Amino acid sequence: MQCVFQYLSDQGVRPRDLRVVYESIPLSPGMGEMLQFVAKQGSCFEVILISDANTFGVESALRAAGHQGLFRRIFSNPSGPDARGLLALQPFHSHSCARCPANMCKHKVLSDYLREWAHDGVHFERLVYVGDGANDFCPMGLLAGGDVAFPRRGCPMHRLIQEAQKAEPSSFRASVVPWENATEVRLHLQQVLKTC
Ligand SMILES: [Zn+2]
């Protein structure tokens, strides 16, 4: 993406041009309603976003869709206009995970975040993880029984979970709920809340 941003800058594309593009990217079907539902539950959920895209794009898209306020933290590769006004991108962090790309391991992001809370004596009752990409598989190691993984059907995260379950059926203790439309995620969360 650093190369892509550099190329776009060389072609005269300015950050404000890219913002317009990011703002016009539609959310996945049902995702807006699902995020509204979660926002209505108040303190029942704490919502964070971990994305291997970039802060400029993620925040532009969420602001345009009216959902930025829902997320307590947004973890993504830092990006924004540099001293010349061109869009620059930095890696999120460095890590030692062999599975993940050098700039971000979502397992490390999530485990660091949970550790921060644990340090303050806060332990979440359950984790609910909605994802699609191959880089959403690594953090699955943090999910335990009672937690829920929502892999988008047919996407790499779903395939990797299926492969892991096939190789070692007992290795995956969290519930796995594949989804195509985020309405399916919302309906499942409604059921989970009934049992809280
Ligand atoms: Zn990793």
PDB file of C-alpha atoms in Angstrom, residues 75-161:
ATOM      1  CA  PHE A  75      -6.259   0.033  15.158  1.00  0.00           C
ATOM      2  CA  SER A  76      -4.900   0.440  11.652  1.00  0.00           C
ATOM      3  CA  ASN A  77      -1.756   1.439   9.818  1.00  0.00           C
ATOM      4  CA  PRO A  78      -1.194   5.152  10.485  1.00  0.00           C
ATOM      5  CA  SER A  79      -1.705   7.272   7.398  1.00  0.00           C
ATOM      6  CA  GLY A  80      -2.326  10.868   6.548  1.00  0.00           C
ATOM      7  CA  PRO A  81      -0.908  13.765   4.590  1.00  0.00           C
ATOM      8  CA  ASP A  82       2.863  14.197   5.010  1.00  0.00           C
ATOM      9  CA  ALA A  83       4.765  17.512   5.078  1.00  0.00           C
ATOM     10  CA  ARG A  84       4.297  17.779   1.297  1.00  0.00           C
ATOM     11  CA  GLY A  85       0.564  17.157   1.570  1.00  0.00           C
ATOM     12  CA  LEU A  86       0.876  13.687   0.032  1.00  0.00           C
ATOM     13  CA  LEU A  87      -0.683  10.644   1.619  1.00  0.00           C
ATOM     14  CA  ALA A  88       1.898   8.598   3.516  1.00  0.00           C
ATOM     15  CA  LEU A  89       1.529   5.229   5.235  1.00  0.00           C
ATOM     16  CA  GLN A  90       3.388   3.670   8.172  1.00  0.00           C
ATOM     17  CA  PRO A  91       3.336   0.097   9.487  1.00  0.00           C
ATOM     18  CA  PHE A  92       1.116  -0.348  12.558  1.00  0.00           C
ATOM     19  CA  HIS A  93       3.758  -2.131  14.638  1.00  0.00           C
ATOM     20  CA  SER A  94       6.396  -4.808  14.493  1.00  0.00           C
ATOM     21  CA  HIS A  95       5.845  -8.313  15.848  1.00  0.00           C
ATOM     22  CA  SER A  96       7.325 -11.789  15.894  1.00  0.00           C
ATOM     23  CA  CYS A  97       4.349 -13.731  14.460  1.00  0.00           C
ATOM     24  CA  ALA A  98       5.479 -15.834  11.496  1.00  0.00           C
ATOM     25  CA  ARG A  99       1.927 -16.154  10.151  1.00  0.00           C
ATOM     26  CA  CYS A 100       1.097 -12.470   9.666  1.00  0.00           C
ATOM     27  CA  PRO A 101       2.335  -9.701   7.376  1.00  0.00           C
ATOM     28  CA  ALA A 102       5.251  -7.712   8.842  1.00  0.00           C
ATOM     29  CA  ASN A 103       3.192  -4.587   9.554  1.00  0.00           C
ATOM     30  CA  MET A 104       0.338  -6.101  11.577  1.00  0.00           C
ATOM     31  CA  CYS A 105      -0.574  -9.178  13.575  1.00  0.00           C
ATOM     32  CA  LYS A 106      -4.186  -8.867  14.707  1.00  0.00           C
ATOM     33  CA  HIS A 107      -3.585 -11.505  17.396  1.00  0.00           C
ATOM     34  CA  LYS A 108      -0.976  -9.241  18.953  1.00  0.00           C
ATOM     35  CA  VAL A 109      -3.191  -6.155  18.588  1.00  0.00           C
ATOM     36  CA  LEU A 110      -6.112  -7.869  20.307  1.00  0.00           C
ATOM     37  CA  SER A 111      -4.064  -9.602  23.000  1.00  0.00           C
ATOM     38  CA  ASP A 112      -2.268  -6.333  23.856  1.00  0.00           C
ATOM     39  CA  TYR A 113      -5.647  -4.614  24.077  1.00  0.00           C
ATOM     40  CA  LEU A 114      -7.115  -7.296  26.340  1.00  0.00           C
ATOM     41  CA  ARG A 115      -3.968  -7.193  28.483  1.00  0.00           C
ATOM     42  CA  GLU A 116      -4.380  -3.418  28.912  1.00  0.00           C
ATOM     43  CA  TRP A 117      -7.867  -3.981  30.280  1.00  0.00           C
ATOM     44  CA  ALA A 118      -6.796  -6.963  32.391  1.00  0.00           C
ATOM     45  CA  HIS A 119      -4.153  -4.739  33.949  1.00  0.00           C
ATOM     46  CA  ASP A 120      -7.041  -2.545  35.150  1.00  0.00           C
ATOM     47  CA  GLY A 121      -8.903  -5.605  36.424  1.00  0.00           C
ATOM     48  CA  VAL A 122     -11.373  -5.758  33.517  1.00  0.00           C
ATOM     49  CA  HIS A 123     -12.109  -9.123  31.878  1.00  0.00           C
ATOM     50  CA  PHE A 124     -14.707  -9.353  29.132  1.00  0.00           C
ATOM     51  CA  GLU A 125     -17.450 -11.915  29.502  1.00  0.00           C
ATOM     52  CA  ARG A 126     -17.046 -13.026  25.911  1.00  0.00           C
ATOM     53  CA  LEU A 127     -15.329 -12.054  22.687  1.00  0.00           C
ATOM     54  CA  VAL A 128     -17.230 -11.648  19.443  1.00  0.00           C
ATOM     55  CA  TYR A 129     -15.026 -11.381  16.363  1.00  0.00           C
ATOM     56  CA  VAL A 130     -16.385 -10.446  12.935  1.00  0.00           C
ATOM     57  CA  GLY A 131     -13.932 -10.758  10.041  1.00  0.00           C
ATOM     58  CA  ASP A 132     -13.208 -12.007   6.571  1.00  0.00           C
ATOM     59  CA  GLY A 133      -9.522 -11.861   5.625  1.00  0.00           C
ATOM     60  CA  ALA A 134      -6.700 -14.372   6.090  1.00  0.00           C
ATOM     61  CA  ASN A 135      -5.230 -12.019   8.699  1.00  0.00           C
ATOM     62  CA  ASP A 136      -8.386 -12.500  10.799  1.00  0.00           C
ATOM     63  CA  PHE A 137      -7.456 -16.119  11.465  1.00  0.00           C
ATOM     64  CA  CYS A 138      -4.426 -15.529  13.702  1.00  0.00           C
ATOM     65  CA  PRO A 139      -6.473 -13.855  16.490  1.00  0.00           C
ATOM     66  CA  MET A 140      -8.820 -16.853  16.544  1.00  0.00           C
ATOM     67  CA  GLY A 141      -6.285 -18.362  18.964  1.00  0.00           C
ATOM     68  CA  LEU A 142      -7.565 -15.892  21.579  1.00  0.00           C
ATOM     69  CA  LEU A 143     -11.152 -17.135  21.407  1.00  0.00           C
ATOM     70  CA  ALA A 144     -12.367 -19.612  24.000  1.00  0.00           C
ATOM     71  CA  GLY A 145     -15.580 -21.533  24.645  1.00  0.00           C
ATOM     72  CA  GLY A 146     -18.500 -19.081  24.808  1.00  0.00           C
ATOM     73  CA  ASP A 147     -16.810 -16.695  22.374  1.00  0.00           C
ATOM     74  CA  VAL A 148     -18.129 -16.317  18.830  1.00  0.00           C
ATOM     75  CA  ALA A 149     -16.229 -16.090  15.527  1.00  0.00           C
ATOM     76  CA  PHE A 150     -18.176 -14.620  12.617  1.00  0.00           C
ATOM     77  CA  PRO A 151     -16.204 -15.411   9.416  1.00  0.00           C
ATOM     78  CA  ARG A 152     -17.669 -14.050   6.213  1.00  0.00           C
ATOM     79  CA  ARG A 153     -18.791 -17.068   4.226  1.00  0.00           C
ATOM     80  CA  GLY A 154     -16.401 -18.157   1.478  1.00  0.00           C
ATOM     81  CA  CYS A 155     -13.684 -15.681   2.507  1.00  0.00           C
ATOM     82  CA  PRO A 156     -10.155 -16.682   3.629  1.00  0.00           C
ATOM     83  CA  MET A 157     -10.938 -16.447   7.362  1.00  0.00           C
ATOM     84  CA  HIS A 158     -13.807 -18.913   6.893  1.00  0.00           C
ATOM     85  CA  ARG A 159     -11.672 -21.308   4.855  1.00  0.00           C
ATOM     86  CA  LEU A 160      -8.807 -21.227   7.387  1.00  0.00           C
ATOM     87  CA  ILE A 161     -11.201 -21.942  10.278  1.00  0.00           C
TER      88      ILE A 161
END
